Amino acid sequence: MAAIATSFSAAAAAVARRRSPARIQLVARRRLPFCTAASAAPAAAAGFSWADALRVASDTGVGDESDLSGYFHKVDICNRGLDKKGQFVEFLVEDQVVGYIHKGFTEHLRDFHDVFTIVSGHNGNSTVGHVTLHPSLRTPEDRTLAIGDVIKGLGELIPGIRNELYPVTSSYGMPVYFSLERAAAPYFGIKAYGVHMNGYIEKDGEKSLWIAKRSDVKQTYPGMLDHLVAGGLPYGISCKENIIKECEEEAGITRSMSTNATSVGAVSYMDIDGFRYKRDVLFCYDLRLPVDFVPNNEDGEVDSFRLVPVSHVANIIRRTNFFKANCNLVIIDFLFHHGYVDPDSNGYLKLLTSLRGGDCS
């Protein structure tokens, strides 16, 4: 009992140190020289209208549908900076790799020595070998609380806090080591999962996709084109239940319709930008909707919707950067399994493979 009491007291003391005003002020003083106003500033709204997008979409005099170079370009946009992987070190929990942290970002974690342990490399110098958690953090709940306090302490260094937790695992379906604020996931190189759904109708032999235009005041990718329904996969909910929830919130699709959404696979990508290392896997769904269905956004994140022929959506993807980057991959995948990309096109198999170029596990 004495040992248990001692352990409890030590843990309580560690929490108190992490949350003390002096500790927060120390972190703030060390953080400010590294921060810029731009890092926390909201993104500017996209400078195009529906009229611009639809004009590009319907222009049949540009390019060749068998030319896949526009699609490859969109895949490349989602997989930037891979030559910089050497700037990151492994983030280990219980000897399992759960993420990757930029060597520069580890300097912001050194003050939190009762949460993170920064291990030197094997050569014995000051080079960071890997990052792990303090051994006192034994349970997922303890880790979630402790790392949550760190995220708060880092302040503007991690902008766009959403108060939405992502489960941290070594791969999909494996045990959850802790949960992490969604906005912080790329800074710890955590593999994040999401669900994206292509909602379409079919009339007179032609398929059309419902496309959303994001609100101009949305914090991320304002004014860009988007799927009818998409969202991150938070802790404690299945992919199908998440789709059903997002369908209601984002497009006013009732459960009686959304339960018919069909799982059609996944796409993945890896994107490195400064301290951020995004390792995303998107589970893809298709939902054929009634021809008279009209979506209605319930959460204020969508400005408007348009029903666009699939061939026109393909033109927008090939010719512009109007879509939110990762949506391109999911729609290109839709083009494959609905026959809009032909196996006789040069680069067919390479493009198909590239849609799962990230760590799809």
Coordinates of C-alpha atoms in Angstrom, one line a residue:
M1 CA 0.0 0.0 0.0
A2 CA 2.9 2.4 0.8
A3 CA 4.3 1.8 -2.7
I4 CA 0.9 2.5 -4.3
A5 CA 0.6 5.7 -2.3
T6 CA 4.1 6.8 -3.2
S7 CA 3.4 6.2 -6.9
F8 CA 0.1 8.1 -6.7
S9 CA 1.8 11.0 -5.0
A10 CA 4.5 11.1 -7.6
A11 CA 2.0 11.1 -10.4
A12 CA 0.0 13.9 -8.8
A13 CA 3.1 15.9 -8.3
A14 CA 4.0 15.5 -12.0
V15 CA 0.6 16.7 -13.0
A16 CA 0.9 19.7 -10.7
R17 CA 4.3 20.6 -12.2
R18 CA 2.9 20.4 -15.7
R19 CA 0.0 22.7 -14.9
S20 CA 1.8 25.2 -12.7
P21 CA 1.7 28.9 -13.8
A22 CA 5.5 29.1 -13.6
R23 CA 5.8 26.1 -15.9
I24 CA 3.4 27.6 -18.5
Q25 CA 5.2 31.0 -18.4
L26 CA 8.6 29.2 -18.9
V27 CA 7.3 27.4 -21.9
A28 CA 5.7 30.6 -23.3
R29 CA 9.0 32.4 -23.0
R30 CA 10.9 29.7 -24.8
R31 CA 8.2 29.3 -27.5
L32 CA 7.7 32.8 -28.7
P33 CA 11.0 33.2 -30.7
F34 CA 10.0 30.2 -32.8
C35 CA 6.4 31.4 -33.5
T36 CA 5.2 33.6 -36.4
A37 CA 1.9 35.3 -36.8
A38 CA 1.5 33.5 -40.1
S39 CA 1.5 30.1 -38.5
A40 CA -1.7 30.8 -36.6
A41 CA -3.4 33.0 -39.2
P42 CA -6.5 31.6 -40.9
A43 CA -6.2 30.6 -44.5
A44 CA -7.4 33.1 -47.2
A45 CA -10.6 32.1 -48.9
A46 CA -10.2 30.5 -52.4
G47 CA -10.3 33.1 -55.1
F48 CA -12.8 31.3 -57.5
S49 CA -16.6 31.0 -57.8
W50 CA -18.9 28.3 -58.9
A51 CA -19.1 30.1 -62.3
D52 CA -15.3 29.7 -62.6
A53 CA -15.4 26.0 -61.7
L54 CA -18.3 25.2 -64.0
R55 CA -16.8 27.0 -66.9
V56 CA -13.6 25.0 -66.6
A57 CA -15.7 21.8 -66.1
S58 CA -17.7 22.2 -69.3
D59 CA -14.9 23.3 -71.6
T60 CA -14.4 20.3 -73.9
G61 CA -11.7 22.0 -76.0
V62 CA -8.9 21.6 -73.4
G63 CA -6.7 18.6 -73.2
D64 CA -7.4 14.9 -73.7
E65 CA -9.3 12.7 -71.3
S66 CA -6.7 9.9 -71.8
D67 CA -3.9 12.2 -70.5
L68 CA -3.5 11.3 -66.8
S69 CA -0.8 13.9 -66.1
G70 CA -3.3 16.2 -64.3
Y71 CA -4.2 13.4 -62.0
F72 CA -0.6 12.6 -61.2
H73 CA -0.1 16.2 -60.4
K74 CA -2.8 16.0 -57.7
V75 CA -1.3 12.9 -56.2
D76 CA 2.1 14.7 -56.0
I77 CA 0.5 17.7 -54.2
C78 CA -0.6 15.3 -51.4
N79 CA 2.8 13.7 -51.2
R80 CA 5.1 16.6 -50.8
G81 CA 8.5 16.8 -49.0
L82 CA 9.2 13.1 -48.8
D83 CA 12.9 13.8 -49.3
K84 CA 12.8 15.4 -45.9
K85 CA 11.9 12.3 -44.0
G86 CA 15.4 12.2 -42.6
Q87 CA 14.6 15.3 -40.5
F88 CA 12.2 13.3 -38.4
V89 CA 12.8 10.8 -35.6
E90 CA 10.5 7.9 -34.4
F91 CA 7.9 8.5 -31.7
L92 CA 7.7 5.3 -29.7
V93 CA 5.1 4.1 -27.2
E94 CA 5.5 0.7 -25.6
D95 CA 8.3 0.1 -28.1
Q96 CA 5.9 0.6 -31.1
V97 CA 6.3 3.3 -33.6
V98 CA 3.2 5.5 -33.5
G99 CA 4.6 8.6 -35.2
Y100 CA 7.5 10.7 -36.4
I101 CA 8.6 14.1 -34.9
H102 CA 10.7 16.7 -36.5
K103 CA 14.1 17.1 -34.8
G104 CA 13.4 20.8 -34.5
F105 CA 10.1 20.3 -32.9
T106 CA 11.6 18.1 -30.2
E107 CA 13.3 21.2 -28.9
H108 CA 9.8 22.5 -27.9
L109 CA 9.2 19.3 -26.0
R110 CA 12.3 19.3 -23.8
D111 CA 10.6 21.5 -21.1
F112 CA 8.0 18.7 -20.7
H113 CA 10.5 16.2 -19.4
D114 CA 7.9 14.6 -17.2
V115 CA 5.8 13.8 -20.3
F116 CA 8.4 13.2 -23.1
T117 CA 11.7 11.4 -23.0
I118 CA 14.1 12.5 -25.7
V119 CA 16.6 9.8 -26.3
S120 CA 20.0 10.5 -27.8
G121 CA 21.3 8.6 -30.8
H122 CA 23.5 5.6 -30.6
N123 CA 26.7 7.5 -31.4
G124 CA 26.6 9.2 -28.0
N125 CA 26.4 12.8 -29.1
S126 CA 23.5 15.2 -28.7
T127 CA 21.7 14.0 -31.8
V128 CA 18.1 13.0 -31.1
G129 CA 17.6 9.2 -31.7
H130 CA 13.9 8.9 -30.9
V131 CA 11.2 10.3 -28.6
T132 CA 9.1 8.3 -26.2
L133 CA 6.8 8.9 -23.2
H134 CA 7.8 9.2 -19.6
P135 CA 7.5 5.8 -17.9
S136 CA 5.2 7.2 -15.3
L137 CA 2.5 7.5 -18.0
R138 CA 1.3 3.9 -18.0
T139 CA -2.4 4.1 -19.1
P140 CA -4.1 5.6 -22.2
E141 CA -6.0 8.0 -19.9
D142 CA -2.9 9.3 -18.2
R143 CA -1.1 9.8 -21.5
T144 CA -4.1 11.6 -23.1
L145 CA -4.4 14.0 -20.2
A146 CA -0.6 14.7 -20.0
I147 CA -0.1 15.2 -23.7
G148 CA -3.3 17.3 -23.8
D149 CA -1.7 19.6 -21.3
V150 CA 1.4 19.8 -23.5
I151 CA -0.7 20.8 -26.5
K152 CA -2.3 23.6 -24.5
G153 CA 1.1 24.7 -23.3
L154 CA 2.5 24.9 -26.8
G155 CA -0.2 27.4 -27.7
E156 CA 0.1 29.1 -31.1
L157 CA 2.8 26.6 -32.2
I158 CA -0.1 24.3 -33.0
P159 CA -2.8 26.4 -34.5
G160 CA -6.4 25.4 -35.3
I161 CA -7.2 23.4 -32.1
R162 CA -10.5 21.6 -32.7
N163 CA -11.1 19.8 -29.3
E164 CA -11.5 16.6 -31.3
L165 CA -9.5 13.6 -30.3
Y166 CA -7.8 11.1 -32.6
P167 CA -6.9 7.6 -31.4
V168 CA -3.1 6.9 -31.6
T169 CA -2.2 3.4 -32.7
S170 CA 0.6 1.7 -34.5
S171 CA -1.8 0.7 -37.3
Y172 CA -5.6 0.6 -37.9
G173 CA -7.5 -1.7 -35.5
M174 CA -4.5 -2.1 -33.1
P175 CA -4.7 -1.1 -29.4
V176 CA -5.1 2.6 -28.7
Y177 CA -2.1 4.0 -26.7
F178 CA -3.7 7.4 -26.1
S179 CA -5.8 10.0 -27.8
L180 CA -4.4 13.2 -29.4
E181 CA -5.9 16.5 -30.4
R182 CA -6.7 16.4 -34.2
A183 CA -4.8 19.6 -35.0
A184 CA -1.7 18.2 -33.3
A185 CA -1.6 14.9 -35.1
P186 CA 0.7 16.1 -38.0
Y187 CA 3.2 17.6 -35.5
F188 CA 3.7 14.1 -33.9
G189 CA 3.5 12.3 -37.3
I190 CA 0.5 10.3 -36.0
K191 CA -1.4 8.2 -38.6
A192 CA -4.8 9.8 -39.0
Y193 CA -7.8 8.2 -40.5
G194 CA -10.8 9.7 -42.2
V195 CA -14.0 8.9 -44.1
H196 CA -14.9 10.5 -47.5
M197 CA -18.0 9.8 -49.4
N198 CA -18.9 10.5 -53.0
G199 CA -22.6 11.1 -53.3
Y200 CA -23.9 10.7 -56.8
I201 CA -27.0 10.2 -58.9
E202 CA -27.6 8.4 -62.1
K203 CA -30.1 9.8 -64.7
D204 CA -30.5 8.8 -68.3
G205 CA -27.3 6.8 -68.2
E206 CA -25.2 9.7 -66.9
K207 CA -23.7 9.9 -63.4
S208 CA -23.3 13.2 -61.6
L209 CA -21.6 14.0 -58.3
W210 CA -22.9 16.3 -55.6
I211 CA -20.0 18.7 -54.9
A212 CA -19.7 21.0 -51.9
K213 CA -18.0 24.4 -51.7
R214 CA -16.6 25.0 -48.3
S215 CA -17.6 28.1 -46.3
D216 CA -15.3 31.1 -46.9
V217 CA -14.9 31.4 -43.1
K218 CA -13.9 27.8 -42.5
Q219 CA -10.6 27.7 -40.7
T220 CA -9.1 25.1 -43.1
Y221 CA -9.3 25.3 -46.9
P222 CA -12.0 28.0 -47.0
G223 CA -13.9 28.3 -50.2
M224 CA -12.4 25.1 -51.8
L225 CA -14.4 22.4 -53.4
D226 CA -15.1 19.3 -51.4
H227 CA -16.9 16.0 -51.2
L228 CA -20.6 15.9 -50.3
V229 CA -19.6 14.2 -47.0
A230 CA -16.2 13.8 -45.3
G231 CA -14.6 13.9 -41.9
G232 CA -11.9 12.7 -39.6
L233 CA -12.4 9.4 -37.8
P234 CA -12.4 10.3 -34.1
Y235 CA -11.9 7.9 -31.1
G236 CA -14.7 5.4 -30.3
I237 CA -16.7 5.4 -33.5
S238 CA -16.7 3.0 -36.5
C239 CA -16.2 4.2 -40.1
K240 CA -19.8 3.4 -41.0
E241 CA -21.3 5.1 -38.0
N242 CA -19.1 8.1 -38.7
I243 CA -20.3 8.3 -42.3
I244 CA -23.9 8.2 -41.1
K245 CA -23.2 11.0 -38.6
E246 CA -21.4 13.2 -41.1
C247 CA -24.1 12.6 -43.7
E248 CA -26.7 14.1 -41.3
E249 CA -24.5 17.0 -40.2
E250 CA -22.9 18.0 -43.6
A251 CA -25.6 17.2 -46.1
G252 CA -28.9 16.5 -44.3
I253 CA -28.9 12.9 -45.5
T254 CA -31.2 10.8 -43.3
R255 CA -30.0 7.5 -41.7
S256 CA -32.5 5.6 -43.9
M257 CA -30.4 6.8 -46.9
S258 CA -26.9 6.9 -45.5
T259 CA -27.0 3.3 -44.3
N260 CA -26.8 2.4 -48.0
A261 CA -23.4 4.0 -48.3
T262 CA -21.0 1.3 -49.7
S263 CA -17.4 0.9 -48.7
V264 CA -15.2 1.0 -51.8
G265 CA -11.7 0.9 -50.4
A266 CA -9.1 3.4 -49.2
V267 CA -6.5 5.9 -50.3
S268 CA -3.4 7.1 -48.5
Y269 CA -0.7 9.7 -48.7
M270 CA 2.2 11.2 -46.8
D271 CA 2.8 15.0 -46.8
I272 CA 5.7 16.8 -45.1
D273 CA 5.6 20.5 -44.6
G274 CA 7.9 22.1 -42.0
F275 CA 7.3 20.4 -38.6
R276 CA 4.2 18.7 -40.0
Y277 CA 4.2 15.1 -41.2
K278 CA 0.8 14.0 -42.3
R279 CA 0.2 10.3 -42.6
D280 CA -3.4 10.0 -43.7
V281 CA -5.6 7.1 -44.7
L282 CA -9.0 7.9 -46.1
F283 CA -11.7 5.2 -46.2
C284 CA -13.8 5.8 -49.3
Y285 CA -17.6 5.3 -49.6
D286 CA -20.0 5.7 -52.5
L287 CA -23.7 6.5 -52.0
R288 CA -26.2 6.5 -54.9
L289 CA -28.8 9.1 -54.1
P290 CA -32.4 9.6 -55.4
V291 CA -32.4 11.9 -58.4
D292 CA -34.6 14.4 -56.6
F293 CA -32.4 14.6 -53.5
V294 CA -31.1 18.0 -52.6
P295 CA -28.4 18.3 -49.8
N296 CA -28.7 20.7 -47.0
N297 CA -25.8 21.6 -44.8
E298 CA -26.5 21.4 -41.0
D299 CA -23.2 22.5 -39.4
G300 CA -22.5 25.7 -41.3
E301 CA -19.2 24.4 -42.8
V302 CA -20.5 24.4 -46.4
D303 CA -21.4 27.5 -48.4
S304 CA -23.3 25.7 -51.2
F305 CA -23.7 22.5 -53.3
R306 CA -23.8 21.8 -57.0
L307 CA -24.7 18.7 -58.9
V308 CA -22.0 18.2 -61.5
P309 CA -21.6 15.5 -64.2
V310 CA -18.7 13.2 -63.3
S311 CA -16.9 13.9 -66.6
H312 CA -17.0 17.6 -65.7
V313 CA -15.7 16.9 -62.2
A314 CA -12.8 15.1 -63.8
N315 CA -12.1 18.1 -65.9
I316 CA -11.9 20.3 -62.8
I317 CA -9.5 17.9 -61.1
R318 CA -7.2 17.6 -64.2
R319 CA -7.2 21.4 -65.0
T320 CA -7.4 23.2 -61.7
N321 CA -6.5 23.2 -58.0
F322 CA -10.0 24.1 -57.0
F323 CA -10.6 20.9 -54.9
K324 CA -9.3 20.4 -51.4
A325 CA -6.1 18.4 -52.1
N326 CA -7.0 15.0 -50.6
C327 CA -10.5 15.1 -52.1
N328 CA -8.8 14.8 -55.5
L329 CA -7.5 11.3 -54.6
V330 CA -10.9 10.0 -53.5
I331 CA -12.6 11.3 -56.6
I332 CA -9.8 9.9 -58.9
D333 CA -10.4 6.5 -57.2
F334 CA -14.1 6.9 -57.9
L335 CA -13.2 7.5 -61.6
F336 CA -11.3 4.2 -61.6
H337 CA -14.1 2.0 -60.2
H338 CA -16.8 3.7 -62.2
G339 CA -14.9 3.3 -65.5
Y340 CA -14.0 6.9 -66.2
V341 CA -10.2 6.1 -66.3
D342 CA -9.4 3.5 -69.0
P343 CA -6.8 0.8 -68.6
D344 CA -5.5 1.7 -72.1
S345 CA -4.5 5.1 -70.8
N346 CA -0.8 5.5 -70.4
G347 CA 0.1 5.3 -66.8
Y348 CA -3.1 3.6 -65.6
L349 CA -1.5 1.1 -63.2
K350 CA 1.0 3.6 -61.9
L351 CA -1.8 6.1 -61.1
L352 CA -3.9 3.4 -59.5
T353 CA -1.0 2.4 -57.3
S354 CA -0.1 6.0 -56.4
L355 CA -3.5 6.5 -54.7
R356 CA -2.2 4.3 -51.9
G357 CA 1.3 5.6 -51.8
G358 CA 1.2 6.4 -48.1
D359 CA 1.4 4.0 -45.2
C360 CA -1.9 2.3 -45.8
S361 CA -2.0 0.2 -42.6

